[in-house]
mmCIF file of C-alpha atoms in Angstrom:
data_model
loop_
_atom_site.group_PDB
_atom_site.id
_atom_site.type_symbol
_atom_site.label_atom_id
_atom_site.label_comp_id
_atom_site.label_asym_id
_atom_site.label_seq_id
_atom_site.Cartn_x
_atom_site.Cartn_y
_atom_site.Cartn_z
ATOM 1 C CA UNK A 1 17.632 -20.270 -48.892
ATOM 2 C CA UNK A 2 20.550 -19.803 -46.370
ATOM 3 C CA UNK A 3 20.419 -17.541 -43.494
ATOM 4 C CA UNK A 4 23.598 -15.748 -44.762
ATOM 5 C CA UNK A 5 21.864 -14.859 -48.649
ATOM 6 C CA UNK A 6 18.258 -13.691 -46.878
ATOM 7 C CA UNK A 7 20.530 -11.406 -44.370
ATOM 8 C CA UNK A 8 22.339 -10.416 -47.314
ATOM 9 C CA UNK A 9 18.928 -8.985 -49.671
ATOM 10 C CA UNK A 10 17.818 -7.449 -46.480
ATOM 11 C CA UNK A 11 20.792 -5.334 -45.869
ATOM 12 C CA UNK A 12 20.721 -4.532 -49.074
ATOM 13 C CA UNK A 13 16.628 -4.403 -49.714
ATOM 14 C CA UNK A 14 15.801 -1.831 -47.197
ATOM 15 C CA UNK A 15 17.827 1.719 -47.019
ATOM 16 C CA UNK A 16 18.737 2.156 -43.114
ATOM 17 C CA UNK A 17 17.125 5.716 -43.526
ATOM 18 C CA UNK A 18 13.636 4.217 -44.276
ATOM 19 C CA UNK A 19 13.905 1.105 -41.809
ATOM 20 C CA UNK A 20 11.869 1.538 -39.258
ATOM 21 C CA UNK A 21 13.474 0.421 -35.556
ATOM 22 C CA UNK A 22 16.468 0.819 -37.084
ATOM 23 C CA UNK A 23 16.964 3.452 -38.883
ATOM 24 C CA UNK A 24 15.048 6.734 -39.907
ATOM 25 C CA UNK A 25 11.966 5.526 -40.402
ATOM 26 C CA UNK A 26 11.064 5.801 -36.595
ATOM 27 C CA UNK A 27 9.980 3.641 -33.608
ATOM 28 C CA UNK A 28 9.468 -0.159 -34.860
ATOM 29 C CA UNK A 29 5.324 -0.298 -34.312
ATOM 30 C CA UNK A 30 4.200 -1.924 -31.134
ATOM 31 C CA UNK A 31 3.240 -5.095 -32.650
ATOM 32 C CA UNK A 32 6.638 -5.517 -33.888
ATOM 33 C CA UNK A 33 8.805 -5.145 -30.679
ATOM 34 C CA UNK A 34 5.668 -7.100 -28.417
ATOM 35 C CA UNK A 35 6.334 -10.069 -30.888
ATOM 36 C CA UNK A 36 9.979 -9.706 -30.541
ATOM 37 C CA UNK A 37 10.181 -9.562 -26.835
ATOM 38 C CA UNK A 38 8.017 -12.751 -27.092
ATOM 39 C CA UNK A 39 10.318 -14.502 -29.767
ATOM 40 C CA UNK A 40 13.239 -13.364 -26.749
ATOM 41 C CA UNK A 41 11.310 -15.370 -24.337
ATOM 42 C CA UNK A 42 10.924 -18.218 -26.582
ATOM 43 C CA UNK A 43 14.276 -18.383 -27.499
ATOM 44 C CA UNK A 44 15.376 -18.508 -23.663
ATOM 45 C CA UNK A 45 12.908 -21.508 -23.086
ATOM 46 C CA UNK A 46 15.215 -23.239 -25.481
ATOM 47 C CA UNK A 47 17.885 -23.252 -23.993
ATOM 48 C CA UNK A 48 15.955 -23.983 -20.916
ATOM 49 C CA UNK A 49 14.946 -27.045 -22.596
ATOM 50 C CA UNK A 50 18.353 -27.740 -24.045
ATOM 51 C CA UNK A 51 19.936 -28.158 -20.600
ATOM 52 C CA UNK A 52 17.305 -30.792 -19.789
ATOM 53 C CA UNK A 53 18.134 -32.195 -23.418
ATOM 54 C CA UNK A 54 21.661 -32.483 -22.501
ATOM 55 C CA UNK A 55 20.863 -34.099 -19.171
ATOM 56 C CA UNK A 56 18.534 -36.730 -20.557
ATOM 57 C CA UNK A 57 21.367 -37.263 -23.250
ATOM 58 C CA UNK A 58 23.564 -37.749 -20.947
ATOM 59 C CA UNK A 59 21.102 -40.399 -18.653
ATOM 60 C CA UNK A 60 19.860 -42.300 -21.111
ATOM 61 C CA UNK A 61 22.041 -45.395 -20.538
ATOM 62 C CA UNK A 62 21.767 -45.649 -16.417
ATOM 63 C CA UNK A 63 19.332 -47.149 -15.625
ATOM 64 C CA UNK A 64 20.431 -48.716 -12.680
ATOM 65 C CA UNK A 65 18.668 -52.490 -13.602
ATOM 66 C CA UNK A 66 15.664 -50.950 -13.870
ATOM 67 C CA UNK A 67 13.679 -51.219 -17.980
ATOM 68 C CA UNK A 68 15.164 -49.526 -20.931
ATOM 69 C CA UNK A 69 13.294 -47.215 -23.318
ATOM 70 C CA UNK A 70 12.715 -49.881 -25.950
ATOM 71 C CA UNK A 71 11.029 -51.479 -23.267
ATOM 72 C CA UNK A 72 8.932 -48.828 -21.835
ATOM 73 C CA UNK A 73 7.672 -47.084 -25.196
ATOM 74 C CA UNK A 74 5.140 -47.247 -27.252
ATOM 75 C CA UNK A 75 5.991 -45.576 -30.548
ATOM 76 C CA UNK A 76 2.463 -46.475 -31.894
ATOM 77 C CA UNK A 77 0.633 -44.070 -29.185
ATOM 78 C CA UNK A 78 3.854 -41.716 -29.688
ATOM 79 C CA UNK A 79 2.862 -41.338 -33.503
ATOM 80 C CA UNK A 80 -0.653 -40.752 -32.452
ATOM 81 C CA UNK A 81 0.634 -37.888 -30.178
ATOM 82 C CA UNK A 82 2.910 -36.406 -32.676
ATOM 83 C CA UNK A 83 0.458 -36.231 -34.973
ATOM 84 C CA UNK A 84 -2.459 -34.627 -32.908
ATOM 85 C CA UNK A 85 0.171 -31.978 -31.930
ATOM 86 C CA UNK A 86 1.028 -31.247 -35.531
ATOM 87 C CA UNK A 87 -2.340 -30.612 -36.404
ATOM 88 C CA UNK A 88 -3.032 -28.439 -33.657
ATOM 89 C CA UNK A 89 0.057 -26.388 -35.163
ATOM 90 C CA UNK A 90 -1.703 -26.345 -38.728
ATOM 91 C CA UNK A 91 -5.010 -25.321 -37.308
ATOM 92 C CA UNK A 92 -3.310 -22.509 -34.913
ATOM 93 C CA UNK A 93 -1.816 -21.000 -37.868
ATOM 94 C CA UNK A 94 -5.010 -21.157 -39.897
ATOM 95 C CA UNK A 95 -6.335 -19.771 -36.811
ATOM 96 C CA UNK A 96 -3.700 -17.008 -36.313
ATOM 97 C CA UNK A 97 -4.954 -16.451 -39.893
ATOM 98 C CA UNK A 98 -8.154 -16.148 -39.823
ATOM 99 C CA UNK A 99 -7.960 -13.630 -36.729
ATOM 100 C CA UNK A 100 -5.691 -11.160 -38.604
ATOM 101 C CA UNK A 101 -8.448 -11.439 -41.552
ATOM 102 C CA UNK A 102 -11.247 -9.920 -38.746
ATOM 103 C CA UNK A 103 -13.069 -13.738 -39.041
ATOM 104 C CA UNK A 104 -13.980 -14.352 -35.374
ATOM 105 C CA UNK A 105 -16.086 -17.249 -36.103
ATOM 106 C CA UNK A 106 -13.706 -18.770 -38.248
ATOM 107 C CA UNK A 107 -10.708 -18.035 -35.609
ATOM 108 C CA UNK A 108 -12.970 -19.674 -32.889
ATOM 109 C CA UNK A 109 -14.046 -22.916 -35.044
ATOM 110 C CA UNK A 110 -10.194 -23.185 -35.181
ATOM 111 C CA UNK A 111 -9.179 -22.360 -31.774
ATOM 112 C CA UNK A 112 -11.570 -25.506 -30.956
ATOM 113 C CA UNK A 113 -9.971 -27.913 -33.270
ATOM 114 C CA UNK A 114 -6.130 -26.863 -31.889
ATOM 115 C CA UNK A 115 -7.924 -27.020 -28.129
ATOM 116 C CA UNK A 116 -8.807 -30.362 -28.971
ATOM 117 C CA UNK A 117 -6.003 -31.987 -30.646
ATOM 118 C CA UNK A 118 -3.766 -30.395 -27.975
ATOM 119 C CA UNK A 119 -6.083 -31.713 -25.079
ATOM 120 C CA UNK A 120 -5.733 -35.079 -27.170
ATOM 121 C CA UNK A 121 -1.812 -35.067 -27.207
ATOM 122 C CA UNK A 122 -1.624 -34.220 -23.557
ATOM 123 C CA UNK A 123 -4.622 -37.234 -22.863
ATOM 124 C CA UNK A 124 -2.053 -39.836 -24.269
ATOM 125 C CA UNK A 125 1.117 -38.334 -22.590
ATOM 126 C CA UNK A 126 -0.580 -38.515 -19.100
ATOM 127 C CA UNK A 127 -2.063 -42.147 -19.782
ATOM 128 C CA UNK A 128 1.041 -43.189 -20.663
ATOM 129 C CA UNK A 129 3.113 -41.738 -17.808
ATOM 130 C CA UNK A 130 0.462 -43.301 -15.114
ATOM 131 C CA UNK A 131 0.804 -46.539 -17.113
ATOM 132 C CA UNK A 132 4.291 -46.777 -16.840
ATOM 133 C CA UNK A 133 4.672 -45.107 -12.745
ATOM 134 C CA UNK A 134 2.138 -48.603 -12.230
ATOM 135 C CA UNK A 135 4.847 -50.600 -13.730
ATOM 136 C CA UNK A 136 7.104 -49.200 -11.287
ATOM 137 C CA UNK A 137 8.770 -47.252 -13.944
ATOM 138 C CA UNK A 138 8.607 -43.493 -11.681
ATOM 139 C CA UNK A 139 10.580 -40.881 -11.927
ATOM 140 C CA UNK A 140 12.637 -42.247 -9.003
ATOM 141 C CA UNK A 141 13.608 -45.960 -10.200
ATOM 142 C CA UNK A 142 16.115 -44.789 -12.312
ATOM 143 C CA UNK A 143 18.657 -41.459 -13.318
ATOM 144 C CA UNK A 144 17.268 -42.603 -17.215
ATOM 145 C CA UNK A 145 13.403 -42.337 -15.900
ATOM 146 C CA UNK A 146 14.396 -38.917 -13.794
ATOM 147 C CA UNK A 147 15.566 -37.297 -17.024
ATOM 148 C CA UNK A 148 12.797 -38.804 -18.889
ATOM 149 C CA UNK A 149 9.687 -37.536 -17.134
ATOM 150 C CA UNK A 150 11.727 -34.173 -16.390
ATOM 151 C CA UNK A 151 12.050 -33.204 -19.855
ATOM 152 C CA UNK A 152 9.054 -34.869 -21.333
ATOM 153 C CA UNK A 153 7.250 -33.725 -18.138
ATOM 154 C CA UNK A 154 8.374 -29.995 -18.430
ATOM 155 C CA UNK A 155 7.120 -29.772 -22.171
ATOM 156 C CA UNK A 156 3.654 -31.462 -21.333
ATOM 157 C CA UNK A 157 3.293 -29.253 -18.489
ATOM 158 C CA UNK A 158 4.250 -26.417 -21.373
ATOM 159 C CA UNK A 159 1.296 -27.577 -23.457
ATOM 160 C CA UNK A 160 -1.356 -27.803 -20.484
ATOM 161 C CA UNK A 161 -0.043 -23.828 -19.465
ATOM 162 C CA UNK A 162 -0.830 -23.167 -23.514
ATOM 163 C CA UNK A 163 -4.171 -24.573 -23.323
ATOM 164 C CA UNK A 164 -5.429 -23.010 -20.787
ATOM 165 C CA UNK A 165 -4.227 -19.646 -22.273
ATOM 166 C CA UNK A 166 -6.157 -20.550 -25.141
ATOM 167 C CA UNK A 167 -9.163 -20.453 -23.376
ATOM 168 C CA UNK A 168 -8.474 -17.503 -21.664
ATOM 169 C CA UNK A 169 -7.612 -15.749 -25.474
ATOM 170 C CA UNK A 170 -10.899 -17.452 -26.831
ATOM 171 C CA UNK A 171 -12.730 -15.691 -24.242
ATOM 172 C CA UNK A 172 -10.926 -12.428 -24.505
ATOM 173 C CA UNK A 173 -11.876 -12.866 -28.637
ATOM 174 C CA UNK A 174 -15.660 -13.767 -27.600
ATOM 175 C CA UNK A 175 -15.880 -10.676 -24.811
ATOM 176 C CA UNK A 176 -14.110 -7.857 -26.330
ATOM 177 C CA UNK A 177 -13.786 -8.635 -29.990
ATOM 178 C CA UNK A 178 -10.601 -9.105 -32.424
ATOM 179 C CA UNK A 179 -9.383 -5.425 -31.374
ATOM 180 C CA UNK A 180 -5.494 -4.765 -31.734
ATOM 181 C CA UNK A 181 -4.307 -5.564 -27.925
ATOM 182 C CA UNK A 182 -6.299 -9.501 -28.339
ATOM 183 C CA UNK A 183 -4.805 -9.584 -31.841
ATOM 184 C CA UNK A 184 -1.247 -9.160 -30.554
ATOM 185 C CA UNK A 185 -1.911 -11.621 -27.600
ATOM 186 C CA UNK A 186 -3.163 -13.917 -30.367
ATOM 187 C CA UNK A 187 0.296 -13.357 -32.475
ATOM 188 C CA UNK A 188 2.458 -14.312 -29.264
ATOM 189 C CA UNK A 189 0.287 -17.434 -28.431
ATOM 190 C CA UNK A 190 0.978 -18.908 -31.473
ATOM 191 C CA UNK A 191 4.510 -18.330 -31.576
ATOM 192 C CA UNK A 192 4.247 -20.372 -28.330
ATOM 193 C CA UNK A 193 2.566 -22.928 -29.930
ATOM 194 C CA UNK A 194 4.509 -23.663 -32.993
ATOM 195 C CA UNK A 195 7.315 -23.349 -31.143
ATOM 196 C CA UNK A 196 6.291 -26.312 -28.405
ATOM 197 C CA UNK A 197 6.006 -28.229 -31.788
ATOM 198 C CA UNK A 198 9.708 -28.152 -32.298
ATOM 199 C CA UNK A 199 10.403 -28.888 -28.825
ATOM 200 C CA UNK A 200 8.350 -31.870 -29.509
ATOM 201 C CA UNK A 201 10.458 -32.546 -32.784
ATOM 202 C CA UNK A 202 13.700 -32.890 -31.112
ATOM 203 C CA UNK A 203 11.835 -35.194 -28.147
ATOM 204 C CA UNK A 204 10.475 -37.767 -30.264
ATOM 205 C CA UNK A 205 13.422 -38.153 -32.579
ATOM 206 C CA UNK A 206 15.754 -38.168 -29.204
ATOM 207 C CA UNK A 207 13.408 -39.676 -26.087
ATOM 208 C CA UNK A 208 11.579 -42.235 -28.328
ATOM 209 C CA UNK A 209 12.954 -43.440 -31.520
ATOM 210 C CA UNK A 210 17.047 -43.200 -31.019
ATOM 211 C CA UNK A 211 15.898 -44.873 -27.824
ATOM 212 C CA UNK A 212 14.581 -47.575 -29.620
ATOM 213 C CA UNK A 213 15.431 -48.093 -33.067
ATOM 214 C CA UNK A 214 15.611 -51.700 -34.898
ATOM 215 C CA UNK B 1 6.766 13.875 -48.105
ATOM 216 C CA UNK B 2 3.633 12.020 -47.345
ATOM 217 C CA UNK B 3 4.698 9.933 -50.770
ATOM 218 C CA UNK B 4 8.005 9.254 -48.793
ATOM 219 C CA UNK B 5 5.966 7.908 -45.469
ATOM 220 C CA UNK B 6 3.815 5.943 -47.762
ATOM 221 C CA UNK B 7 6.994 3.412 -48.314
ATOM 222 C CA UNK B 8 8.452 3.144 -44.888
ATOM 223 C CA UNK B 9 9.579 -0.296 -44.033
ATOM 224 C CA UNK B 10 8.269 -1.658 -41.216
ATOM 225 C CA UNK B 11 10.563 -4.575 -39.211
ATOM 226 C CA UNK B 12 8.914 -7.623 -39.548
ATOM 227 C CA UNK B 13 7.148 -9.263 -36.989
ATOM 228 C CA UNK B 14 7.752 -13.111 -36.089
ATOM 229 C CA UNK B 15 5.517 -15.438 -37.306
ATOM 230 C CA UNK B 16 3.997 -13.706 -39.466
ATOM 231 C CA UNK B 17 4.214 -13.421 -43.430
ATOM 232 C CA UNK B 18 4.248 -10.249 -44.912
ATOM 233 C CA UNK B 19 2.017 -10.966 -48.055
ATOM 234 C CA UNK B 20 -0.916 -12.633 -45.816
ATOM 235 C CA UNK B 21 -3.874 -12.528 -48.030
ATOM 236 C CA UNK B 22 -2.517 -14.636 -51.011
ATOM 237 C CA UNK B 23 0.351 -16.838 -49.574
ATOM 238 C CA UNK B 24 -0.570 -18.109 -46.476
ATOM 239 C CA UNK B 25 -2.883 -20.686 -46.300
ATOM 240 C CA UNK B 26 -0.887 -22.202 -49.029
ATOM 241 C CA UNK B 27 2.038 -21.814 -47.106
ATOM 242 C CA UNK B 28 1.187 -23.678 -43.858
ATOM 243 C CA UNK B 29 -0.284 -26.562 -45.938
ATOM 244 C CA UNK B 30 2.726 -27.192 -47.645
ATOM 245 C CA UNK B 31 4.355 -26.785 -44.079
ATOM 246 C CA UNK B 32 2.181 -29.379 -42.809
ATOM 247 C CA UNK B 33 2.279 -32.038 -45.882
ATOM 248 C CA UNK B 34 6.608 -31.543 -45.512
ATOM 249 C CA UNK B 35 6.352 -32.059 -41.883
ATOM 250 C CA UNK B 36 4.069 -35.274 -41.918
ATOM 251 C CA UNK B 37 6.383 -36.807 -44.621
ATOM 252 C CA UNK B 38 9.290 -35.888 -42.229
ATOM 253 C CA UNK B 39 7.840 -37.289 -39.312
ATOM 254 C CA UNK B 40 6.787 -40.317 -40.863
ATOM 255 C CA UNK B 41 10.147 -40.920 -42.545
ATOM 256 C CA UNK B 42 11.839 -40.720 -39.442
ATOM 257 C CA UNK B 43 9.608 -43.043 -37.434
ATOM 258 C CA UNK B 44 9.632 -45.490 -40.734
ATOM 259 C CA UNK B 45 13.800 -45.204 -40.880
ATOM 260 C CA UNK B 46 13.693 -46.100 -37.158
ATOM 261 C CA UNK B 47 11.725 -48.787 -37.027
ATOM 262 C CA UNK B 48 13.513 -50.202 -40.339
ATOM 263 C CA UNK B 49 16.365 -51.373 -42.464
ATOM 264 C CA UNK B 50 16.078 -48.744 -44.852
ATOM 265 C CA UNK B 51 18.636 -46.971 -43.696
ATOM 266 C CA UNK B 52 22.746 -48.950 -42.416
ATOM 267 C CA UNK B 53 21.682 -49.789 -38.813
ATOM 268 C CA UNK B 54 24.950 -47.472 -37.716
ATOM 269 C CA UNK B 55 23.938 -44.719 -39.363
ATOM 270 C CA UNK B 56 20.499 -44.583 -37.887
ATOM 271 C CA UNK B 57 20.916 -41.874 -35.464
ATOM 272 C CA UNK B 58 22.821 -40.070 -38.190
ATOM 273 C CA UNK B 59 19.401 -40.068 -40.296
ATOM 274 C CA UNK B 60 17.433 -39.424 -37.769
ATOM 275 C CA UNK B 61 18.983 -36.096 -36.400
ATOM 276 C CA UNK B 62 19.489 -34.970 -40.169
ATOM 277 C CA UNK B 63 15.685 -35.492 -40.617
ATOM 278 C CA UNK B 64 14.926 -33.625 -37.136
ATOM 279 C CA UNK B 65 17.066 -30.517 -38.312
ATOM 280 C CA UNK B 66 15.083 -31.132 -41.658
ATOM 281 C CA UNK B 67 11.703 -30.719 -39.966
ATOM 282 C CA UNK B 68 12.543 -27.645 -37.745
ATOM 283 C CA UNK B 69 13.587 -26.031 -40.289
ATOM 284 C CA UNK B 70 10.325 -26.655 -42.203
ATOM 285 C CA UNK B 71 8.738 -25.439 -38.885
ATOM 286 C CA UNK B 72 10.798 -22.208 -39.155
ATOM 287 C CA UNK B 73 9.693 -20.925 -42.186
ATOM 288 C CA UNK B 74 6.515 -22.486 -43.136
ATOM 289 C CA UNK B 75 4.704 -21.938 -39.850
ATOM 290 C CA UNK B 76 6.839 -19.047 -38.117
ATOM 291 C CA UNK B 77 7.462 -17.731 -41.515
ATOM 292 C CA UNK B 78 10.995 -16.680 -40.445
ATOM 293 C CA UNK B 79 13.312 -15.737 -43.516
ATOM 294 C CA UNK B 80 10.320 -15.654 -46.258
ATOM 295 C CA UNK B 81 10.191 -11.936 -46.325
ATOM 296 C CA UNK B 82 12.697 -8.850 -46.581
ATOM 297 C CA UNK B 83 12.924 -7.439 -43.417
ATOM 298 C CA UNK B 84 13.553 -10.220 -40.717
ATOM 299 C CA UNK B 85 17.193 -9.420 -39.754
ATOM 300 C CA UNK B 86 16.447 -9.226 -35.925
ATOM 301 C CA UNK B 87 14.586 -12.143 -35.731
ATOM 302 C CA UNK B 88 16.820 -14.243 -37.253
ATOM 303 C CA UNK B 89 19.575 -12.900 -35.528
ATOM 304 C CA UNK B 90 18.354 -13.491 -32.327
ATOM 305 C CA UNK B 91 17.742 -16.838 -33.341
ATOM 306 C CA UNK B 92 21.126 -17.613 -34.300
ATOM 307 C CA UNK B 93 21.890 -16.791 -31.101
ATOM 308 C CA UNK B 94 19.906 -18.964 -29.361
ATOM 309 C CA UNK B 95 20.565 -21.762 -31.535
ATOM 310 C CA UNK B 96 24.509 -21.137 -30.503
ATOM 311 C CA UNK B 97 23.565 -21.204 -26.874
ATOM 312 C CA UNK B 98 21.552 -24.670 -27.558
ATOM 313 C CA UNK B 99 24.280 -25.780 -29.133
ATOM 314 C CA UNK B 100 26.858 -24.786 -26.739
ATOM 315 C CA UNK B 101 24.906 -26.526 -24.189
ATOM 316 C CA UNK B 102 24.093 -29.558 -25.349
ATOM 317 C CA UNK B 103 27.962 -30.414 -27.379
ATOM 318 C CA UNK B 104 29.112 -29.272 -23.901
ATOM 319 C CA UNK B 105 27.343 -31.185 -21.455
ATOM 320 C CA UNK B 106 27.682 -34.613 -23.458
ATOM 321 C CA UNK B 107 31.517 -33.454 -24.292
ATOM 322 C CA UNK B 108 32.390 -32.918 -20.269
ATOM 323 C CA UNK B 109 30.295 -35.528 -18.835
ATOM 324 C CA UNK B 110 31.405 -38.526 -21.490
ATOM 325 C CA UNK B 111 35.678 -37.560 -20.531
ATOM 326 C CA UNK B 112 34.175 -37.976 -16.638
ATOM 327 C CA UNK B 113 32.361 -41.024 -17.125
ATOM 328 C CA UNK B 114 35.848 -42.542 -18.866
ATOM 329 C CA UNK B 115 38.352 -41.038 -16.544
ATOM 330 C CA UNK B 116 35.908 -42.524 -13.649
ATOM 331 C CA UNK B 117 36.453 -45.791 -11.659
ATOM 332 C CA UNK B 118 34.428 -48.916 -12.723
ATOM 333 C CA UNK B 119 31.368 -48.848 -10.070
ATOM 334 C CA UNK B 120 29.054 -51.980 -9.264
ATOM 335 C CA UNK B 121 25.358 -51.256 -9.619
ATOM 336 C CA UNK B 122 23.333 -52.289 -6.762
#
């Protein structure tokens, strides 16, 4: 479905007098505009991330003598990592889920499995970084290596800030219970965390594999 | 009147899916089982033949812009109901800003990087 036909049913679907936040219908409910102002913020740290997209776009090709991406990566380990960050997206939104259905347990079970599989992504980005700054592939041999670990750097450091909100929200869920404040906290954390997944999409398809295709 | 308030409709919140109960854990499997088969078909189309060697890149961005989008609605569930107009407005912003800035960087800095003086690396 196109952005233009959905746009179109909803202008259409809803009278303006019944809409709430927009119309009659009064105030949009707290929930609503806390999740919005969080989808603002979200939206800003894309284009945060775009303008180190565009740099590292821009880099790729100096490397000043120093190795290439085809010879630096690993695109097994990079699967690995895409993979484990997926699944912690799945299980957040099962999660996110189970939390709106009043399931504690089942929310915390799940919060475990994403805390893992994140921890496990951000394990095999940090190996590989130290393995290639021992190569003598830093951040300062190159402009190309600069732009790499900036942008690559900046959305692990992303997913470490995320994790350790997620304990912090686990223990919020444990202490004070699934009440409407945590729940909304809940709802903005995993906005955050699906939306570090696309980050992620546009980093492996650009960093790793049209940096080293066949 | 209190029939009246019993219909009012709400703005929808990102990331969530209006009909939670029956749709959703449905709807971020599927999400899940597109996205694998997206990922994996660009790391296979990389690494490959399949696909012209030139047009690589080509297939590779189309199959990025694929898998956001499955991201989009399947697991921020923007679009899937009625009442999303804000959200997706604001993202269309944003996505014009990303755009803006990334077309324009590599636009500017490629004419500079022509118009400039051969250099010798050292």
């Amino acid at each position: 479905m196109t952005i233009a036909t959905t746009l179109d049913r909803t202008l259409t679907a809803v009278p303006t007098e019944l809409a709430r936040g927009r119309g009659g219908g009064g105030p949009a409910s707290k929930r609503v505009v806390v999740a919005y102002g969080f989808w603002i913020f979200i939206l800003s740290d894309m284009v945060m991330f775009s303008a180190l997209f565009a740099a590292y776009a821009v880099l790729q090709g100096n490397t000043a003598g120093g190795p290439t991406g085809a010879e630096l990566f690993d695109l097994r380990s990079v699967f690995i990592e895409t993979m484990c960050l997926l699944l912690s997206s799945y299980t957040c939104g099962l999660g996110a889920l189970s939390a709106e259905r009043r399931q504690p347990g089942r929310f915390l079970i799940f919060a475990v499995l994403t805390f893992v599989l994140g921890a496990a992504f951000l394990f095999i980005e940090v190996s590989e970084f130290a393995r290639m700054v021992q190569k003598g592939a830093g951040p300062s041999r190159s402009a190309f290596l600069s732009a790499f670990f900036t942008l690559v750097g900046t959305h692990g450091v992303h997913v470490a800030g995320g994790l350790i909100a997620l304990i912090y929200l686990a223990a919020q869920v444990i202490a004070k219970g699934l009440r409407a404040a945590v729940l909304r906290r809940l709802l903005c954390w995993s906005l955050f965390w699906h939306a570090l997944d696309i980050v992620w999409v546009g980093v492996f398809t650009l960093v790793y594999l049209m940096g080293d295709f066949h | 009147m209190t029939d009246a308030h019993e219909h009012v409709f709400d703005d929808r919140t990102p990331g969530v899916e209006e009909h939670e109960a029956t749709a959703s854990y449905l709807s971020y499997t599927v999400g899940l089982v597109l996205a694998v088969l997206a990922t994996i078909a660009s790391f296979v189309v990389s690494q490959t033949n399949l696909l012209w060697p030139p047009g690589i890149p080509v297939g590779l961005i189309v199959l990025a812009f694929a898998q956001i989008g499955v991201h989009l609605v399947f697991f921020l569930h923007l679009g899937s109901g009625s009442d999303s107009t804000n959200n997706i407005l604001a993202l269309a912003f944003g996505v014009l800003i990303v755009f803006l800035v990334i077309t324009g960087s590599i636009w500017i800095t490629t004419n500079l990087n022509s118009n400039m003086m051969p250099m010798s690396v050292h």
